[in-house]
Each structure stands twice: as structure tokens, then as C-alpha cells.
mmCIF file with all atom_site columns, C-alpha atoms and ligand atoms in Angstrom:
data_model
loop_
_atom_site.group_PDB
_atom_site.id
_atom_site.type_symbol
_atom_site.label_atom_id
_atom_site.label_alt_id
_atom_site.label_comp_id
_atom_site.label_asym_id
_atom_site.label_entity_id
_atom_site.label_seq_id
_atom_site.pdbx_PDB_ins_code
_atom_site.Cartn_x
_atom_site.Cartn_y
_atom_site.Cartn_z
_atom_site.occupancy
_atom_site.B_iso_or_equiv
_atom_site.pdbx_formal_charge
_atom_site.auth_seq_id
_atom_site.auth_comp_id
_atom_site.auth_asym_id
_atom_site.auth_atom_id
_atom_site.pdbx_PDB_model_num
ATOM   1   C CA . MET L 1 1   ? 74.347  132.062 20.785 1.00 98.00 ? 1   MET L CA 1
ATOM   2   C CA . ILE L 1 2   ? 74.613  135.774 19.970 1.00 98.00 ? 2   ILE L CA 1
ATOM   3   C CA . ALA L 1 3   ? 73.170  138.363 22.354 1.00 99.00 ? 3   ALA L CA 1
ATOM   4   C CA . LEU L 1 4   ? 71.424  141.316 20.734 1.00 99.00 ? 4   LEU L CA 1
ATOM   5   C CA . GLY L 1 5   ? 70.687  144.675 22.332 1.00 99.00 ? 5   GLY L CA 1
ATOM   6   C CA . CYS L 1 6   ? 69.585  147.974 20.822 1.00 99.00 ? 6   CYS L CA 1
ATOM   7   C CA . ASP L 1 7   ? 67.622  151.147 21.458 1.00 98.00 ? 7   ASP L CA 1
ATOM   8   C CA . HIS L 1 8   ? 65.033  152.834 19.228 1.00 98.00 ? 8   HIS L CA 1
ATOM   9   C CA . GLY L 1 9   ? 67.826  154.335 17.098 1.00 98.00 ? 9   GLY L CA 1
ATOM   10  C CA . GLY L 1 10  ? 69.169  150.875 16.364 1.00 98.00 ? 10  GLY L CA 1
ATOM   11  C CA . TYR L 1 11  ? 65.898  148.988 16.086 1.00 98.00 ? 11  TYR L CA 1
ATOM   12  C CA . ALA L 1 12  ? 65.535  149.054 12.269 1.00 98.00 ? 12  ALA L CA 1
ATOM   13  C CA . LEU L 1 13  ? 69.127  147.953 11.674 1.00 98.00 ? 13  LEU L CA 1
ATOM   14  C CA . MET L 1 14  ? 68.753  145.226 14.298 1.00 98.00 ? 14  MET L CA 1
ATOM   15  C CA . GLN L 1 15  ? 65.895  143.736 12.261 1.00 98.00 ? 15  GLN L CA 1
ATOM   16  C CA . GLU L 1 16  ? 68.329  143.459 9.333  1.00 98.00 ? 16  GLU L CA 1
ATOM   17  C CA . VAL L 1 17  ? 70.950  141.910 11.609 1.00 98.00 ? 17  VAL L CA 1
ATOM   18  C CA . LYS L 1 18  ? 68.435  139.318 12.819 1.00 98.00 ? 18  LYS L CA 1
ATOM   19  C CA . ALA L 1 19  ? 67.389  138.408 9.255  1.00 98.00 ? 19  ALA L CA 1
ATOM   20  C CA . HIS L 1 20  ? 71.052  138.078 8.310  1.00 98.00 ? 20  HIS L CA 1
ATOM   21  C CA . LEU L 1 21  ? 71.870  135.840 11.269 1.00 98.00 ? 21  LEU L CA 1
ATOM   22  C CA . GLU L 1 22  ? 68.856  133.671 10.427 1.00 98.00 ? 22  GLU L CA 1
ATOM   23  C CA . LYS L 1 23  ? 70.060  133.373 6.821  1.00 98.00 ? 23  LYS L CA 1
ATOM   24  C CA . ARG L 1 24  ? 73.438  132.233 8.143  1.00 98.00 ? 24  ARG L CA 1
ATOM   25  C CA . GLY L 1 25  ? 71.799  129.743 10.506 1.00 98.00 ? 25  GLY L CA 1
ATOM   26  C CA . LEU L 1 26  ? 73.202  131.475 13.590 1.00 98.00 ? 26  LEU L CA 1
ATOM   27  C CA . GLU L 1 27  ? 71.190  131.509 16.812 1.00 98.00 ? 27  GLU L CA 1
ATOM   28  C CA . TYR L 1 28  ? 70.564  134.704 18.711 1.00 98.00 ? 28  TYR L CA 1
ATOM   29  C CA . LYS L 1 29  ? 68.810  135.926 21.820 1.00 98.00 ? 29  LYS L CA 1
ATOM   30  C CA . ASP L 1 30  ? 67.140  139.308 21.472 1.00 98.00 ? 30  ASP L CA 1
ATOM   31  C CA . PHE L 1 31  ? 67.233  141.393 24.650 1.00 98.00 ? 31  PHE L CA 1
ATOM   32  C CA . GLY L 1 32  ? 65.293  144.268 23.077 1.00 96.00 ? 32  GLY L CA 1
ATOM   33  C CA . THR L 1 33  ? 64.226  146.939 22.548 1.00 98.00 ? 33  THR L CA 1
ATOM   34  C CA . TYR L 1 34  ? 61.304  145.632 20.513 1.00 98.00 ? 34  TYR L CA 1
ATOM   35  C CA . SER L 1 35  ? 59.976  148.771 18.779 1.00 98.00 ? 35  SER L CA 1
ATOM   36  C CA . GLU L 1 36  ? 60.996  152.223 17.579 1.00 98.00 ? 36  GLU L CA 1
ATOM   37  C CA . GLU L 1 37  ? 59.450  153.875 20.635 1.00 98.00 ? 37  GLU L CA 1
ATOM   38  C CA . SER L 1 38  ? 61.980  156.049 22.431 1.00 98.00 ? 38  SER L CA 1
ATOM   39  C CA . CYS L 1 39  ? 63.828  154.158 25.185 1.00 98.00 ? 39  CYS L CA 1
ATOM   40  C CA . ASP L 1 40  ? 67.084  154.197 27.148 1.00 98.00 ? 40  ASP L CA 1
ATOM   41  C CA . TYR L 1 41  ? 70.032  152.396 25.544 1.00 98.00 ? 41  TYR L CA 1
ATOM   42  C CA . PRO L 1 42  ? 71.709  151.428 28.874 1.00 98.00 ? 42  PRO L CA 1
ATOM   43  C CA . VAL L 1 43  ? 68.760  149.170 29.750 1.00 98.00 ? 43  VAL L CA 1
ATOM   44  C CA . PHE L 1 44  ? 69.200  147.001 26.667 1.00 98.00 ? 44  PHE L CA 1
ATOM   45  C CA . GLY L 1 45  ? 72.969  147.318 26.399 1.00 98.00 ? 45  GLY L CA 1
ATOM   46  C CA . LYS L 1 46  ? 73.332  145.984 29.940 1.00 98.00 ? 46  LYS L CA 1
ATOM   47  C CA . LYS L 1 47  ? 70.997  143.033 29.402 1.00 98.00 ? 47  LYS L CA 1
ATOM   48  C CA . ALA L 1 48  ? 72.864  141.865 26.298 1.00 98.00 ? 48  ALA L CA 1
ATOM   49  C CA . ALA L 1 49  ? 76.288  142.482 27.868 1.00 98.00 ? 49  ALA L CA 1
ATOM   50  C CA . GLN L 1 50  ? 75.373  140.575 31.015 1.00 98.00 ? 50  GLN L CA 1
ATOM   51  C CA . ALA L 1 51  ? 74.376  137.588 28.878 1.00 98.00 ? 51  ALA L CA 1
ATOM   52  C CA . VAL L 1 52  ? 77.834  137.612 27.270 1.00 98.00 ? 52  VAL L CA 1
ATOM   53  C CA . ALA L 1 53  ? 79.664  138.203 30.567 1.00 98.00 ? 53  ALA L CA 1
ATOM   54  C CA . SER L 1 54  ? 77.831  135.297 32.216 1.00 98.00 ? 54  SER L CA 1
ATOM   55  C CA . GLY L 1 55  ? 78.663  132.926 29.347 1.00 98.00 ? 55  GLY L CA 1
ATOM   56  C CA . GLU L 1 56  ? 75.026  132.495 28.337 1.00 98.00 ? 56  GLU L CA 1
ATOM   57  C CA . CYS L 1 57  ? 76.002  133.964 24.945 1.00 98.00 ? 57  CYS L CA 1
ATOM   58  C CA . GLU L 1 58  ? 79.434  133.794 23.284 1.00 98.00 ? 58  GLU L CA 1
ATOM   59  C CA . LYS L 1 59  ? 79.227  137.099 21.439 1.00 98.00 ? 59  LYS L CA 1
ATOM   60  C CA . GLY L 1 60  ? 76.922  140.059 21.111 1.00 98.00 ? 60  GLY L CA 1
ATOM   61  C CA . VAL L 1 61  ? 75.764  142.816 18.808 1.00 99.00 ? 61  VAL L CA 1
ATOM   62  C CA . LEU L 1 62  ? 74.771  146.229 20.150 1.00 99.00 ? 62  LEU L CA 1
ATOM   63  C CA . ILE L 1 63  ? 73.187  149.015 18.133 1.00 99.00 ? 63  ILE L CA 1
ATOM   64  C CA . CYS L 1 64  ? 72.172  152.559 18.987 1.00 98.00 ? 64  CYS L CA 1
ATOM   65  C CA . GLY L 1 65  ? 72.146  155.745 16.914 1.00 98.00 ? 65  GLY L CA 1
ATOM   66  C CA . THR L 1 66  ? 75.884  156.259 17.122 1.00 98.00 ? 66  THR L CA 1
ATOM   67  C CA . GLY L 1 67  ? 76.950  152.998 18.763 1.00 98.00 ? 67  GLY L CA 1
ATOM   68  C CA . ILE L 1 68  ? 78.701  155.123 21.375 1.00 98.00 ? 68  ILE L CA 1
ATOM   69  C CA . GLY L 1 69  ? 76.305  155.118 24.315 1.00 98.00 ? 69  GLY L CA 1
ATOM   70  C CA . ILE L 1 70  ? 75.562  151.426 24.094 1.00 98.00 ? 70  ILE L CA 1
ATOM   71  C CA . SER L 1 71  ? 79.256  150.462 23.779 1.00 98.00 ? 71  SER L CA 1
ATOM   72  C CA . ILE L 1 72  ? 80.206  152.654 26.751 1.00 98.00 ? 72  ILE L CA 1
ATOM   73  C CA . THR L 1 73  ? 77.469  150.900 28.731 1.00 98.00 ? 73  THR L CA 1
ATOM   74  C CA . ALA L 1 74  ? 78.604  147.392 27.772 1.00 98.00 ? 74  ALA L CA 1
ATOM   75  C CA . ASN L 1 75  ? 82.255  148.143 28.501 1.00 98.00 ? 75  ASN L CA 1
ATOM   76  C CA . LYS L 1 76  ? 81.381  148.934 32.132 1.00 97.00 ? 76  LYS L CA 1
ATOM   77  C CA . ILE L 1 77  ? 80.600  145.259 32.656 1.00 97.00 ? 77  ILE L CA 1
ATOM   78  C CA . LYS L 1 78  ? 83.519  143.083 33.722 1.00 97.00 ? 78  LYS L CA 1
ATOM   79  C CA . GLY L 1 79  ? 84.714  140.791 30.978 1.00 97.00 ? 79  GLY L CA 1
ATOM   80  C CA . ILE L 1 80  ? 83.091  142.749 28.168 1.00 98.00 ? 80  ILE L CA 1
ATOM   81  C CA . ARG L 1 81  ? 85.191  144.051 25.337 1.00 98.00 ? 81  ARG L CA 1
ATOM   82  C CA . ALA L 1 82  ? 82.747  145.896 23.098 1.00 99.00 ? 82  ALA L CA 1
ATOM   83  C CA . ALA L 1 83  ? 84.180  147.419 19.925 1.00 99.00 ? 83  ALA L CA 1
ATOM   84  C CA . LEU L 1 84  ? 82.412  150.179 18.030 1.00 99.00 ? 84  LEU L CA 1
ATOM   85  C CA . CYS L 1 85  ? 83.215  149.527 14.371 1.00 99.00 ? 85  CYS L CA 1
ATOM   86  C CA . GLY L 1 86  ? 82.379  151.526 11.266 1.00 98.00 ? 86  GLY L CA 1
ATOM   87  C CA . ASP L 1 87  ? 84.637  149.574 8.892  1.00 98.00 ? 87  ASP L CA 1
ATOM   88  C CA . CYS L 1 88  ? 85.709  145.989 8.215  1.00 98.00 ? 88  CYS L CA 1
ATOM   89  C CA . PHE L 1 89  ? 89.387  146.564 9.036  1.00 98.00 ? 89  PHE L CA 1
ATOM   90  C CA . SER L 1 90  ? 88.479  147.585 12.591 1.00 99.00 ? 90  SER L CA 1
ATOM   91  C CA . ALA L 1 91  ? 86.148  144.598 12.953 1.00 99.00 ? 91  ALA L CA 1
ATOM   92  C CA . GLN L 1 92  ? 88.899  142.216 11.833 1.00 98.00 ? 92  GLN L CA 1
ATOM   93  C CA . ALA L 1 93  ? 91.576  143.854 13.992 1.00 98.00 ? 93  ALA L CA 1
ATOM   94  C CA . THR L 1 94  ? 89.462  143.973 17.127 1.00 98.00 ? 94  THR L CA 1
ATOM   95  C CA . ARG L 1 95  ? 88.806  140.232 16.885 1.00 98.00 ? 95  ARG L CA 1
ATOM   96  C CA . GLN L 1 96  ? 92.453  139.408 16.139 1.00 98.00 ? 96  GLN L CA 1
ATOM   97  C CA . HIS L 1 97  ? 94.018  141.771 18.671 1.00 98.00 ? 97  HIS L CA 1
ATOM   98  C CA . ASN L 1 98  ? 91.405  142.513 21.363 1.00 98.00 ? 98  ASN L CA 1
ATOM   99  C CA . ASP L 1 99  ? 89.339  139.324 21.217 1.00 98.00 ? 99  ASP L CA 1
ATOM   100 C CA . ALA L 1 100 ? 86.335  141.680 21.323 1.00 98.00 ? 100 ALA L CA 1
ATOM   101 C CA . ASN L 1 101 ? 83.238  139.804 22.415 1.00 98.00 ? 101 ASN L CA 1
ATOM   102 C CA . MET L 1 102 ? 80.674  142.437 21.424 1.00 99.00 ? 102 MET L CA 1
ATOM   103 C CA . LEU L 1 103 ? 80.308  144.448 18.237 1.00 99.00 ? 103 LEU L CA 1
ATOM   104 C CA . ALA L 1 104 ? 78.695  147.876 18.473 1.00 99.00 ? 104 ALA L CA 1
ATOM   105 C CA . LEU L 1 105 ? 77.236  149.593 15.416 1.00 99.00 ? 105 LEU L CA 1
ATOM   106 C CA . GLY L 1 106 ? 75.928  153.123 14.905 1.00 98.00 ? 106 GLY L CA 1
ATOM   107 C CA . ALA L 1 107 ? 72.747  152.880 12.852 1.00 98.00 ? 107 ALA L CA 1
ATOM   108 C CA . ARG L 1 108 ? 72.692  156.611 12.069 1.00 98.00 ? 108 ARG L CA 1
ATOM   109 C CA . ILE L 1 109 ? 76.230  156.411 10.709 1.00 98.00 ? 109 ILE L CA 1
ATOM   110 C CA . THR L 1 110 ? 76.730  153.023 9.116  1.00 98.00 ? 110 THR L CA 1
ATOM   111 C CA . GLY L 1 111 ? 74.309  151.891 6.389  1.00 98.00 ? 111 GLY L CA 1
ATOM   112 C CA . PRO L 1 112 ? 72.855  148.391 6.440  1.00 98.00 ? 112 PRO L CA 1
ATOM   113 C CA . GLY L 1 113 ? 75.011  147.000 3.610  1.00 98.00 ? 113 GLY L CA 1
ATOM   114 C CA . LEU L 1 114 ? 78.279  147.937 5.284  1.00 98.00 ? 114 LEU L CA 1
ATOM   115 C CA . ALA L 1 115 ? 76.927  147.044 8.736  1.00 99.00 ? 115 ALA L CA 1
ATOM   116 C CA . LEU L 1 116 ? 76.270  143.451 7.643  1.00 98.00 ? 116 LEU L CA 1
ATOM   117 C CA . MET L 1 117 ? 79.753  143.174 6.099  1.00 98.00 ? 117 MET L CA 1
ATOM   118 C CA . ILE L 1 118 ? 81.217  144.435 9.375  1.00 99.00 ? 118 ILE L CA 1
ATOM   119 C CA . LEU L 1 119 ? 79.089  141.903 11.251 1.00 99.00 ? 119 LEU L CA 1
ATOM   120 C CA . ASP L 1 120 ? 80.294  139.005 9.075  1.00 98.00 ? 120 ASP L CA 1
ATOM   121 C CA . THR L 1 121 ? 83.904  140.099 9.475  1.00 99.00 ? 121 THR L CA 1
ATOM   122 C CA . PHE L 1 122 ? 83.480  140.291 13.240 1.00 99.00 ? 122 PHE L CA 1
ATOM   123 C CA . LEU L 1 123 ? 81.821  136.878 13.488 1.00 98.00 ? 123 LEU L CA 1
ATOM   124 C CA . ASP L 1 124 ? 84.227  135.108 11.116 1.00 98.00 ? 124 ASP L CA 1
ATOM   125 C CA . THR L 1 125 ? 87.557  136.412 12.399 1.00 98.00 ? 125 THR L CA 1
ATOM   126 C CA . PRO L 1 126 ? 89.197  134.406 15.190 1.00 98.00 ? 126 PRO L CA 1
ATOM   127 C CA . PHE L 1 127 ? 91.378  135.832 17.966 1.00 98.00 ? 127 PHE L CA 1
ATOM   128 C CA . SER L 1 128 ? 95.025  135.560 16.927 1.00 98.00 ? 128 SER L CA 1
ATOM   129 C CA . GLY L 1 129 ? 95.933  133.929 20.249 1.00 97.00 ? 129 GLY L CA 1
ATOM   130 C CA . GLU L 1 130 ? 99.310  135.679 20.139 1.00 98.00 ? 130 GLU L CA 1
ATOM   131 C CA . GLU L 1 131 ? 100.977 136.113 23.512 1.00 98.00 ? 131 GLU L CA 1
ATOM   132 C CA . ARG L 1 132 ? 101.341 139.895 23.278 1.00 98.00 ? 132 ARG L CA 1
ATOM   133 C CA . HIS L 1 133 ? 97.653  140.329 22.576 1.00 98.00 ? 133 HIS L CA 1
ATOM   134 C CA . ALA L 1 134 ? 96.602  137.901 25.329 1.00 98.00 ? 134 ALA L CA 1
ATOM   135 C CA . ARG L 1 135 ? 98.880  139.784 27.753 1.00 98.00 ? 135 ARG L CA 1
ATOM   136 C CA . ARG L 1 136 ? 97.350  143.154 26.859 1.00 98.00 ? 136 ARG L CA 1
ATOM   137 C CA . ILE L 1 137 ? 93.806  141.813 27.164 1.00 97.00 ? 137 ILE L CA 1
ATOM   138 C CA . ALA L 1 138 ? 94.644  140.497 30.646 1.00 97.00 ? 138 ALA L CA 1
ATOM   139 C CA . GLN L 1 139 ? 96.010  143.962 31.553 1.00 97.00 ? 139 GLN L CA 1
ATOM   140 C CA . ILE L 1 140 ? 92.647  145.531 30.698 1.00 95.00 ? 140 ILE L CA 1
ATOM   141 C CA . GLU L 1 141 ? 91.059  143.762 33.676 1.00 90.00 ? 141 GLU L CA 1
ATOM   142 C CA . GLU L 1 142 ? 93.850  144.742 36.097 1.00 93.00 ? 142 GLU L CA 1
ATOM   143 C CA . PRO L 1 143 ? 93.062  147.529 38.582 1.00 90.00 ? 143 PRO L CA 1
HETATM 144 C C1 . RB5 U 2 .   ? 69.169  158.256 20.978 1.00 79.74 ? 201 RB5 U C1 1
HETATM 145 O O1 . RB5 U 2 .   ? 68.623  159.420 20.485 1.00 79.74 ? 201 RB5 U O1 1
HETATM 146 C C2 . RB5 U 2 .   ? 70.696  158.296 20.870 1.00 79.74 ? 201 RB5 U C2 1
HETATM 147 O O2 . RB5 U 2 .   ? 71.197  159.178 21.813 1.00 79.74 ? 201 RB5 U O2 1
HETATM 148 C C3 . RB5 U 2 .   ? 71.284  156.915 21.055 1.00 79.74 ? 201 RB5 U C3 1
HETATM 149 O O3 . RB5 U 2 .   ? 70.763  156.050 20.092 1.00 79.74 ? 201 RB5 U O3 1
HETATM 150 C C4 . RB5 U 2 .   ? 72.782  156.803 20.940 1.00 79.74 ? 201 RB5 U C4 1
HETATM 151 O O4 . RB5 U 2 .   ? 73.249  157.409 19.783 1.00 79.74 ? 201 RB5 U O4 1
HETATM 152 C C5 . RB5 U 2 .   ? 73.558  157.174 22.130 1.00 79.74 ? 201 RB5 U C5 1
HETATM 153 O O5 . RB5 U 2 .   ? 74.780  157.069 22.189 1.00 79.74 ? 201 RB5 U O5 1
#
């Protein structure tokens, strides 16, 4: 199950993400927002991130205008590693090295074609499992 969260700036791109996930036969839970009416990205970023942190969803996709505000929000929640990606190399590396569990996209920066390629890369790349990366991920949670 993939958790989805966006604000008004990310709403249109999120509709493309949903259609793409449906085409791939992947289940998602949409935590809103549900229209292009102006809203506050932390509200929806938190809901989606909490679903991933609790284990209700394995991964998540977050979208706002830049991807910045919503990724900052998600990364405040313990256990969330949200990566803002504007290219496929970053999406691949953040799965392999950081075991990122949420992908953030900036809808005003990244066009839909590239965004969906980034999404596929993120979803299809496994964590490397290498000791040095696991060690560094554990250090993130240390005080
Ligand atoms: C909304 O105008 C915009 O600030 C938001 O989508 C996002 O870019 C914030 O980081």
C-alpha cells in the first residue's frame, strides 16, 4: 500500500501518479488534498507520513509545488526518510543507500513525464542492504 499526500500545488500531478499506480496494479491510500483549492501542505504531508511510520503503508509519495515543504514536514516524523527527487539517479540512489520510504516531488519543477519515471525508479529499486548503508541509516535516528 502506498500513502499519497499533496497540497493544491501537487494536486494535478498526484492525479497522474494515481492513474499510473492503477495502471501498474499498485494499491494506494490517498490522504488528500482532494482539490486545487489552496490548503496547507503540512496537514496532508503529516497524514501520509504517519501512515508510513505506523506501518499501515510501506511507502509514500508526497507532492507540493516544490516538494520542499512537504518533505521537510514528513522528515520530522520518526522513521520517515523522505527524499525530494528531480531525477532518476537520485531516486535510485536514495532507495539503494538511504532506504528512503517516501518520495517527494515538486510539481512546479518536475514535469509529469519525468515525475512518473522517477516514481517507477523509486518503487522498483530495492535497498542495497549493505552494512555501511544500514549503519548510516541507524545513525540518522540517534540523538
Ligand atoms: C504553495 O504555494 C507552495 O508553497 C507549496 O506547494 C510548496 O511549494 C511548499 O514548499
